Every structure is written in C-alpha cells, then in structure tokens.
PDB file of C-alpha atoms in Angstrom:
ATOM      1  CA  GLY W  16      -5.998  -5.686 -15.294  1.00 85.00           C
ATOM      2  CA  GLU W  17      -6.649  -6.557 -11.861  1.00 89.00           C
ATOM      3  CA  ASN W  18      -9.531  -5.026  -9.827  1.00 92.00           C
ATOM      4  CA  VAL W  19      -9.929  -5.482  -5.994  1.00 96.00           C
ATOM      5  CA  GLU W  20     -13.163  -4.553  -4.225  1.00 96.00           C
ATOM      6  CA  GLN W  21     -13.215  -4.324  -0.382  1.00 97.00           C
ATOM      7  CA  HIS W  22     -16.124  -4.128   1.994  1.00 97.00           C
ATOM      8  CA  PRO W  23     -17.303  -2.595   4.278  1.00 97.00           C
ATOM      9  CA  SER W  24     -15.735   0.896   4.044  1.00 96.00           C
ATOM     10  CA  THR W  25     -16.297   1.456   7.743  1.00 97.00           C
ATOM     11  CA  LEU W  26     -16.732  -0.966  10.431  1.00 98.00           C
ATOM     12  CA  SER W  27     -17.471  -0.131  14.180  1.00 98.00           C
ATOM     13  CA  VAL W  28     -17.232  -2.851  16.876  1.00 97.00           C
ATOM     14  CA  GLN W  29     -17.025  -3.043  20.619  1.00 97.00           C
ATOM     15  CA  GLU W  30     -13.768  -4.044  22.282  1.00 97.00           C
ATOM     16  CA  GLY W  31     -13.567  -7.721  22.427  1.00 97.00           C
ATOM     17  CA  ASP W  32     -15.735  -8.290  19.446  1.00 97.00           C
ATOM     18  CA  SER W  33     -14.593  -9.850  16.176  1.00 97.00           C
ATOM     19  CA  ALA W  34     -14.103  -7.941  12.964  1.00 98.00           C
ATOM     20  CA  VAL W  35     -14.242  -9.324   9.443  1.00 98.00           C
ATOM     21  CA  ILE W  36     -13.325  -7.440   6.297  1.00 98.00           C
ATOM     22  CA  LYS W  37     -13.835  -8.928   2.885  1.00 98.00           C
ATOM     23  CA  CYS W  38     -12.206  -8.538  -0.562  1.00 98.00           C
ATOM     24  CA  THR W  39     -12.830  -9.861  -3.911  1.00 97.00           C
ATOM     25  CA  TYR W  40     -10.388  -9.835  -6.945  1.00 97.00           C
ATOM     26  CA  SER W  41     -10.863 -10.169 -10.749  1.00 96.00           C
ATOM     27  CA  ASP W  42      -7.688 -11.662 -12.073  1.00 93.00           C
ATOM     28  CA  SER W  43      -7.384 -15.490 -11.617  1.00 92.00           C
ATOM     29  CA  ALA W  44      -3.537 -15.177 -12.166  1.00 92.00           C
ATOM     30  CA  SER W  45      -3.200 -13.204  -8.864  1.00 94.00           C
ATOM     31  CA  ASN W  46      -1.364 -15.407  -6.385  1.00 93.00           C
ATOM     32  CA  TYR W  47      -0.381 -13.092  -3.504  1.00 94.00           C
ATOM     33  CA  PHE W  48      -2.755 -11.409  -1.086  1.00 96.00           C
ATOM     34  CA  PRO W  49      -1.433  -9.171   1.519  1.00 96.00           C
ATOM     35  CA  TRP W  50      -3.231  -7.143   4.137  1.00 97.00           C
ATOM     36  CA  TYR W  51      -1.995  -3.667   5.305  1.00 97.00           C
ATOM     37  CA  LYS W  52      -2.725  -1.549   8.475  1.00 97.00           C
ATOM     38  CA  GLN W  53      -2.499   2.139   8.199  1.00 95.00           C
ATOM     39  CA  GLU W  54      -2.530   4.286  11.297  1.00 94.00           C
ATOM     40  CA  LEU W  55      -3.188   8.071  11.075  1.00 91.00           C
ATOM     41  CA  GLY W  56      -0.333   9.857   9.619  1.00 88.00           C
ATOM     42  CA  LYS W  57       1.723   6.797   8.818  1.00 91.00           C
ATOM     43  CA  GLY W  58       2.402   4.555   5.801  1.00 92.00           C
ATOM     44  CA  PRO W  59       0.753   1.184   5.526  1.00 94.00           C
ATOM     45  CA  GLN W  60       2.340  -1.695   7.364  1.00 95.00           C
ATOM     46  CA  LEU W  61       2.020  -5.383   6.472  1.00 94.00           C
ATOM     47  CA  ILE W  62       0.154  -7.387   9.142  1.00 96.00           C
ATOM     48  CA  ILE W  63      -0.403 -10.740   7.319  1.00 96.00           C
ATOM     49  CA  ASP W  64      -0.252 -12.164   3.874  1.00 94.00           C
ATOM     50  CA  ILE W  65      -1.373 -15.313   2.159  1.00 94.00           C
ATOM     51  CA  ARG W  66      -0.316 -17.023  -1.096  1.00 92.00           C
ATOM     52  CA  SER W  67      -2.590 -18.892  -3.387  1.00 87.00           C
ATOM     53  CA  ASN W  68      -1.428 -22.402  -2.391  1.00 86.00           C
ATOM     54  CA  VAL W  69      -2.744 -21.951   1.124  1.00 83.00           C
ATOM     55  CA  GLY W  70      -6.398 -21.613   2.198  1.00 90.00           C
ATOM     56  CA  GLU W  71      -5.875 -20.022   5.611  1.00 94.00           C
ATOM     57  CA  LYS W  72      -3.164 -18.421   7.680  1.00 93.00           C
ATOM     58  CA  LYS W  73      -3.228 -17.279  11.233  1.00 96.00           C
ATOM     59  CA  ASP W  74      -1.117 -15.018  13.481  1.00 94.00           C
ATOM     60  CA  GLN W  75      -2.262 -14.505  16.994  1.00 95.00           C
ATOM     61  CA  ARG W  76      -5.468 -12.590  16.872  1.00 97.00           C
ATOM     62  CA  ILE W  77      -5.486 -12.117  13.044  1.00 98.00           C
ATOM     63  CA  ALA W  78      -6.280 -14.637  10.361  1.00 97.00           C
ATOM     64  CA  VAL W  79      -6.654 -14.452   6.555  1.00 97.00           C
ATOM     65  CA  THR W  80      -8.847 -16.927   4.498  1.00 96.00           C
ATOM     66  CA  LEU W  81      -8.660 -17.319   0.760  1.00 96.00           C
ATOM     67  CA  ASN W  82     -11.167 -18.962  -1.609  1.00 94.00           C
ATOM     68  CA  LYS W  83      -9.550 -19.080  -5.081  1.00 93.00           C
ATOM     69  CA  THR W  84     -12.652 -20.497  -6.626  1.00 93.00           C
ATOM     70  CA  ALA W  85     -14.775 -17.594  -5.637  1.00 94.00           C
ATOM     71  CA  LYS W  86     -11.855 -15.138  -5.843  1.00 95.00           C
ATOM     72  CA  HIS W  87     -12.270 -13.705  -2.474  1.00 95.00           C
ATOM     73  CA  PHE W  88     -10.285 -13.487   0.690  1.00 97.00           C
ATOM     74  CA  SER W  89     -11.080 -12.006   4.130  1.00 98.00           C
ATOM     75  CA  LEU W  90      -9.275 -10.620   7.269  1.00 98.00           C
ATOM     76  CA  HIS W  91     -10.530 -11.757  10.629  1.00 98.00           C
ATOM     77  CA  ILE W  92      -9.567 -10.014  13.831  1.00 98.00           C
ATOM     78  CA  THR W  93     -10.605 -11.556  17.073  1.00 97.00           C
ATOM     79  CA  GLU W  94     -10.821 -10.078  20.536  1.00 97.00           C
ATOM     80  CA  THR W  95     -10.468  -6.571  19.008  1.00 97.00           C
ATOM     81  CA  GLN W  96      -8.645  -3.932  21.081  1.00 97.00           C
ATOM     82  CA  PRO W  97      -8.714  -0.117  20.825  1.00 96.00           C
ATOM     83  CA  GLU W  98      -5.281  -0.183  19.241  1.00 96.00           C
ATOM     84  CA  ASP W  99      -6.668  -2.151  16.437  1.00 97.00           C
ATOM     85  CA  SER W 100      -8.492   1.082  15.229  1.00 97.00           C
ATOM     86  CA  ALA W 101      -7.003   1.920  11.827  1.00 97.00           C
ATOM     87  CA  VAL W 102      -7.555   1.804   8.122  1.00 96.00           C
ATOM     88  CA  TYR W 103      -7.021  -1.803   6.720  1.00 97.00           C
ATOM     89  CA  PHE W 104      -6.216  -2.392   3.041  1.00 97.00           C
ATOM     90  CA  CYS W 105      -6.260  -5.649   1.016  1.00 97.00           C
ATOM     91  CA  ALA W 106      -4.258  -6.121  -1.933  1.00 96.00           C
ATOM     92  CA  ALA W 107      -3.751  -8.646  -4.743  1.00 95.00           C
ATOM     93  CA  SER W 108      -0.814  -9.320  -7.045  1.00 93.00           C
ATOM     94  CA  GLU W 109       0.458 -11.778  -9.654  1.00 89.00           C
ATOM     95  CA  SER W 110       3.958 -10.522  -8.672  1.00 79.00           C
ATOM     96  CA  PHE W 111       5.021  -9.078  -5.329  1.00 79.00           C
ATOM     97  CA  GLN W 112       5.973  -5.896  -7.017  1.00 75.00           C
ATOM     98  CA  LYS W 113       2.744  -4.639  -8.692  1.00 86.00           C
ATOM     99  CA  LEU W 114       0.090  -4.602  -5.846  1.00 91.00           C
ATOM    100  CA  VAL W 115      -3.355  -3.666  -6.567  1.00 93.00           C
ATOM    101  CA  PHE W 116      -5.109  -2.269  -3.486  1.00 95.00           C
ATOM    102  CA  GLY W 117      -8.679  -2.275  -2.369  1.00 96.00           C
ATOM    103  CA  THR W 118     -10.257   0.981  -1.208  1.00 95.00           C
ATOM    104  CA  GLY W 119      -9.812   0.438   2.472  1.00 96.00           C
ATOM    105  CA  THR W 120     -11.781  -0.240   5.669  1.00 97.00           C
ATOM    106  CA  ARG W 121     -11.777   2.139   8.552  1.00 96.00           C
ATOM    107  CA  LEU W 122     -12.183   0.018  11.641  1.00 98.00           C
ATOM    108  CA  LEU W 123     -13.147   1.765  14.934  1.00 98.00           C
ATOM    109  CA  VAL W 124     -12.931  -0.256  18.079  1.00 97.00           C
ATOM    110  CA  SER W 125     -14.762   1.344  20.940  1.00 96.00           C
ATOM    111  CA  PRO W 126     -13.767   0.567  24.636  1.00 92.00           C
TER     112      PRO W 126
ATOM    113  CA  ASN Z  25      17.837   1.372  10.653  1.00 58.00           C
ATOM    114  CA  ALA Z  26      15.804   4.319   9.374  1.00 72.00           C
ATOM    115  CA  GLY Z  27      13.844   2.106   6.888  1.00 92.00           C
ATOM    116  CA  VAL Z  28      12.261   4.159   4.089  1.00 96.00           C
ATOM    117  CA  THR Z  29      12.606   7.909   4.445  1.00 96.00           C
ATOM    118  CA  GLN Z  30      10.542  10.314   2.505  1.00 97.00           C
ATOM    119  CA  THR Z  31      11.105  14.090   2.324  1.00 96.00           C
ATOM    120  CA  PRO Z  32       9.390  16.519   2.433  1.00 97.00           C
ATOM    121  CA  LYS Z  33       6.396  15.491   4.704  1.00 96.00           C
ATOM    122  CA  PHE Z  34       4.264  18.453   3.311  1.00 96.00           C
ATOM    123  CA  GLN Z  35       4.455  20.446   0.120  1.00 96.00           C
ATOM    124  CA  VAL Z  36       2.168  23.062  -1.441  1.00 97.00           C
ATOM    125  CA  LEU Z  37       2.832  23.881  -5.069  1.00 96.00           C
ATOM    126  CA  LYS Z  38       1.218  26.193  -7.711  1.00 97.00           C
ATOM    127  CA  THR Z  39       0.023  24.695 -10.923  1.00 97.00           C
ATOM    128  CA  GLY Z  40       2.894  24.399 -13.436  1.00 97.00           C
ATOM    129  CA  GLN Z  41       5.631  24.231 -10.834  1.00 97.00           C
ATOM    130  CA  SER Z  42       8.062  21.357 -10.768  1.00 96.00           C
ATOM    131  CA  MET Z  43       9.314  19.631  -7.693  1.00 96.00           C
ATOM    132  CA  THR Z  44      11.078  16.214  -6.648  1.00 97.00           C
ATOM    133  CA  LEU Z  45       9.843  13.994  -3.912  1.00 98.00           C
ATOM    134  CA  GLN Z  46      12.678  12.200  -2.340  1.00 97.00           C
ATOM    135  CA  CYS Z  47      12.819   8.566  -1.113  1.00 97.00           C
ATOM    136  CA  ALA Z  48      15.716   6.844   0.441  1.00 97.00           C
ATOM    137  CA  GLN Z  49      16.058   3.385   1.967  1.00 96.00           C
ATOM    138  CA  ASP Z  50      18.819   1.856   3.957  1.00 95.00           C
ATOM    139  CA  MET Z  51      17.867  -1.885   3.763  1.00 94.00           C
ATOM    140  CA  ASN Z  52      19.731  -2.532   0.487  1.00 93.00           C
ATOM    141  CA  HIS Z  53      16.440  -3.551  -1.135  1.00 94.00           C
ATOM    142  CA  GLU Z  54      16.535  -3.885  -4.979  1.00 94.00           C
ATOM    143  CA  TYR Z  55      12.784  -3.254  -5.571  1.00 95.00           C
ATOM    144  CA  MET Z  56      11.296   0.168  -4.851  1.00 96.00           C
ATOM    145  CA  SER Z  57       7.855   1.678  -5.775  1.00 96.00           C
ATOM    146  CA  TRP Z  58       5.925   4.910  -5.667  1.00 97.00           C
ATOM    147  CA  TYR Z  59       2.175   5.005  -4.838  1.00 97.00           C
ATOM    148  CA  ARG Z  60      -0.358   7.699  -4.635  1.00 97.00           C
ATOM    149  CA  GLN Z  61      -3.277   7.528  -2.160  1.00 95.00           C
ATOM    150  CA  ASP Z  62      -6.488   9.408  -2.852  1.00 93.00           C
ATOM    151  CA  PRO Z  63      -9.700   9.325  -0.756  1.00 86.00           C
ATOM    152  CA  GLY Z  64     -11.877   6.347  -1.568  1.00 81.00           C
ATOM    153  CA  MET Z  65      -9.370   4.916  -3.994  1.00 82.00           C
ATOM    154  CA  GLY Z  66      -6.762   3.045  -2.007  1.00 87.00           C
ATOM    155  CA  LEU Z  67      -3.115   3.177  -3.217  1.00 94.00           C
ATOM    156  CA  ARG Z  68      -2.255   3.249  -6.887  1.00 95.00           C
ATOM    157  CA  LEU Z  69       1.079   2.318  -8.388  1.00 94.00           C
ATOM    158  CA  ILE Z  70       2.836   5.167 -10.160  1.00 96.00           C
ATOM    159  CA  HIS Z  71       6.357   3.756 -11.079  1.00 97.00           C
ATOM    160  CA  TYR Z  72       8.513   1.085  -9.776  1.00 95.00           C
ATOM    161  CA  SER Z  73      12.199  -0.070 -10.060  1.00 96.00           C
ATOM    162  CA  VAL Z  74      13.693  -3.560  -9.868  1.00 93.00           C
ATOM    163  CA  GLY Z  75      17.132  -2.355  -9.457  1.00 93.00           C
ATOM    164  CA  ALA Z  76      19.568   0.489 -10.170  1.00 93.00           C
ATOM    165  CA  GLY Z  77      19.109   1.760 -13.693  1.00 94.00           C
ATOM    166  CA  ILE Z  78      15.819  -0.073 -14.241  1.00 95.00           C
ATOM    167  CA  THR Z  79      12.437   1.583 -13.871  1.00 96.00           C
ATOM    168  CA  ASP Z  80       8.924   0.776 -15.199  1.00 95.00           C
ATOM    169  CA  GLN Z  81       5.455   2.234 -15.265  1.00 95.00           C
ATOM    170  CA  GLY Z  82       2.732   1.330 -12.934  1.00 93.00           C
ATOM    171  CA  GLU Z  83      -1.100   1.943 -13.168  1.00 91.00           C
ATOM    172  CA  VAL Z  84      -1.022   5.740 -13.136  1.00 95.00           C
ATOM    173  CA  PRO Z  85       2.353   7.068 -14.343  1.00 96.00           C
ATOM    174  CA  ASN Z  86       1.282  10.100 -16.538  1.00 96.00           C
ATOM    175  CA  GLY Z  87       2.821  13.435 -15.239  1.00 96.00           C
ATOM    176  CA  TYR Z  88       5.450  11.648 -13.117  1.00 97.00           C
ATOM    177  CA  ASN Z  89       9.095  10.781 -13.925  1.00 97.00           C
ATOM    178  CA  VAL Z  90      11.526   8.578 -11.971  1.00 97.00           C
ATOM    179  CA  SER Z  91      15.134   7.390 -12.037  1.00 95.00           C
ATOM    180  CA  ARG Z  92      17.209   4.987 -10.109  1.00 96.00           C
ATOM    181  CA  SER Z  93      20.831   5.837 -10.102  1.00 96.00           C
ATOM    182  CA  THR Z  94      21.633   4.102  -6.810  1.00 96.00           C
ATOM    183  CA  THR Z  95      20.146   1.236  -4.936  1.00 95.00           C
ATOM    184  CA  GLU Z  96      19.337   3.570  -1.943  1.00 96.00           C
ATOM    185  CA  ASP Z  97      17.436   6.445  -3.759  1.00 97.00           C
ATOM    186  CA  PHE Z  98      14.262   6.435  -5.953  1.00 98.00           C
ATOM    187  CA  PRO Z  99      13.092  10.110  -6.491  1.00 98.00           C
ATOM    188  CA  LEU Z 100       9.786  11.005  -8.002  1.00 98.00           C
ATOM    189  CA  ARG Z 101       9.625  14.111 -10.244  1.00 97.00           C
ATOM    190  CA  LEU Z 102       6.688  16.249 -11.176  1.00 96.00           C
ATOM    191  CA  LEU Z 103       7.654  18.339 -14.113  1.00 92.00           C
ATOM    192  CA  SER Z 104       4.541  20.545 -14.281  1.00 96.00           C
ATOM    193  CA  ALA Z 105       2.250  20.034 -11.336  1.00 96.00           C
ATOM    194  CA  ALA Z 106      -1.528  19.994 -11.802  1.00 97.00           C
ATOM    195  CA  PRO Z 107      -4.285  20.049  -9.331  1.00 97.00           C
ATOM    196  CA  SER Z 108      -5.120  16.416 -10.160  1.00 96.00           C
ATOM    197  CA  GLN Z 109      -1.796  15.436  -8.601  1.00 97.00           C
ATOM    198  CA  THR Z 110      -2.891  16.677  -5.155  1.00 97.00           C
ATOM    199  CA  SER Z 111      -2.565  13.422  -3.164  1.00 97.00           C
ATOM    200  CA  VAL Z 112      -0.530  11.664  -0.548  1.00 96.00           C
ATOM    201  CA  TYR Z 113       2.521   9.928  -1.938  1.00 98.00           C
ATOM    202  CA  PHE Z 114       4.142   6.777  -0.529  1.00 97.00           C
ATOM    203  CA  CYS Z 115       7.339   5.226  -1.382  1.00 97.00           C
ATOM    204  CA  ALA Z 116       8.043   1.636  -0.682  1.00 96.00           C
ATOM    205  CA  SER Z 117      10.982  -0.792  -0.820  1.00 95.00           C
ATOM    206  CA  ARG Z 118      10.546  -4.518  -0.977  1.00 92.00           C
ATOM    207  CA  SER Z 119      12.265  -7.473   0.383  1.00 87.00           C
ATOM    208  CA  ASP Z 120      10.982 -10.816  -0.878  1.00 85.00           C
ATOM    209  CA  SER Z 121       7.190 -10.374  -0.482  1.00 83.00           C
ATOM    210  CA  ILE Z 122       7.129  -7.622   2.153  1.00 88.00           C
ATOM    211  CA  GLN Z 123       6.858  -4.014   1.082  1.00 91.00           C
ATOM    212  CA  TYR Z 124       7.932  -1.317   3.581  1.00 94.00           C
ATOM    213  CA  PHE Z 125       6.340   1.945   3.221  1.00 95.00           C
ATOM    214  CA  GLY Z 126       7.627   5.421   4.178  1.00 96.00           C
ATOM    215  CA  ALA Z 127       5.545   7.827   6.110  1.00 95.00           C
ATOM    216  CA  GLY Z 128       4.352   9.730   3.048  1.00 96.00           C
ATOM    217  CA  THR Z 129       4.477  13.102   1.458  1.00 97.00           C
ATOM    218  CA  ARG Z 130       1.274  15.198   1.441  1.00 96.00           C
ATOM    219  CA  LEU Z 131       1.155  17.295  -1.681  1.00 97.00           C
ATOM    220  CA  SER Z 132      -1.238  20.030  -2.476  1.00 97.00           C
ATOM    221  CA  VAL Z 133      -1.352  21.635  -6.022  1.00 97.00           C
ATOM    222  CA  LEU Z 134      -3.267  24.940  -6.128  1.00 96.00           C
TER     223      LEU Z 134
END
C-alpha cells in the first residue's frame, strides 16, 4: 500500500520568511496530493491540492510542487505570518476517498 | 450550514465498554469517512462509505463497526473498547476532491 513520509516534523521561522515542507510517496499509482492545515483543537482543513497531471499550483502565498518521477511533492509558504502557525499534513491517494497522510509538520511563525 | 458535526467532543471509557461516536453532515455528500489521529502517526482511515447502505474498510478497521442508513449520518461503534483505541477521531465528508472534517472526538480508554 501507499506510504507517505513528511519532513521536517517541526519548523520554526521568523515572520516574513518562507517555509517549505516536503513529502515523499511510494505508490506510483497515486494521482492526488492534498495539503491540510490543522489548528489547535480543530479538524484538518484543505488549503491546496495538486493532481498528477500538473507540476505546480499556486494560491496567493502558498504553492505546491510535484515531481512524479522522484515521487515527492512540497508545500511552499511565502511571507509567513503568525496565523500560519499550525500543523500541516500532506496526503496521497489513488482515489479521492482513501487518503494516506504524512505524519505532520508543526510550523511555528515567530513575530 | 453546520458542515460536519461530531458528538461527543470528549469521552472517557473503561476497557470493555461500548459506545458510538456520532457524525452528521448537512451538505448532502455521498462520501463519508472515519479517521483516527495518533501522535506522530498522522491520520489513518478506519472505515468509509460511498453512499447510504454501502461501507468498506480502511487501513485500521479492527475493533470498529460502521453503518450508513442515511446520507446524513455515519456513526462509528466501538463494541468493546481497548486502551489502544485511545485517540482523536475525525469524521469527514467529501464533495468531489475536497474532504471536510469535523472538529473531532477525543477518546480515552482506561
């Protein structure tokens, strides 16, 4: 089955810096790669996703890149703000229903 | 719209007790899922449903039962709770590619 590895487990940046979180996946059949943000005491919320027929997708300060050959994808957050502090999860799936999640990255943005 | 509503928010059980975690969505989504979240392990799929009357197992189904009698509701049952089931449980419903998660139920089994 699919296995998703996520790094780093924690990431501390200064406000205004960029943050990058990386994930690798094992199943070449996976074709959908979402990123979720989880704030304390809440459920995960989708922030951006990418499908295997696209190499990069951007939405304001966040972007995701996908390298199918190397089986890795990354989340890029520019101009970080304190409200970006949260736990971020990557996931991979062959179908939209059965997501396999990474272990999460705790991002701390200091003012 | 309330979205995905989970009850209760917190629960403490003794080993061997049974309980049902409730999940309801008001978005008329066909697809619903249950995940558990443990420290250092991300979220793992327990069971899922692609519509009323249809359920299937996910990655970690042992010890859990589900049913889907209506589109709105997808309860998760623990028949005989074990300490290994101490976790945070999330229910989700899906529209196209987007999964919408509830706020979670934190369960402790002593």
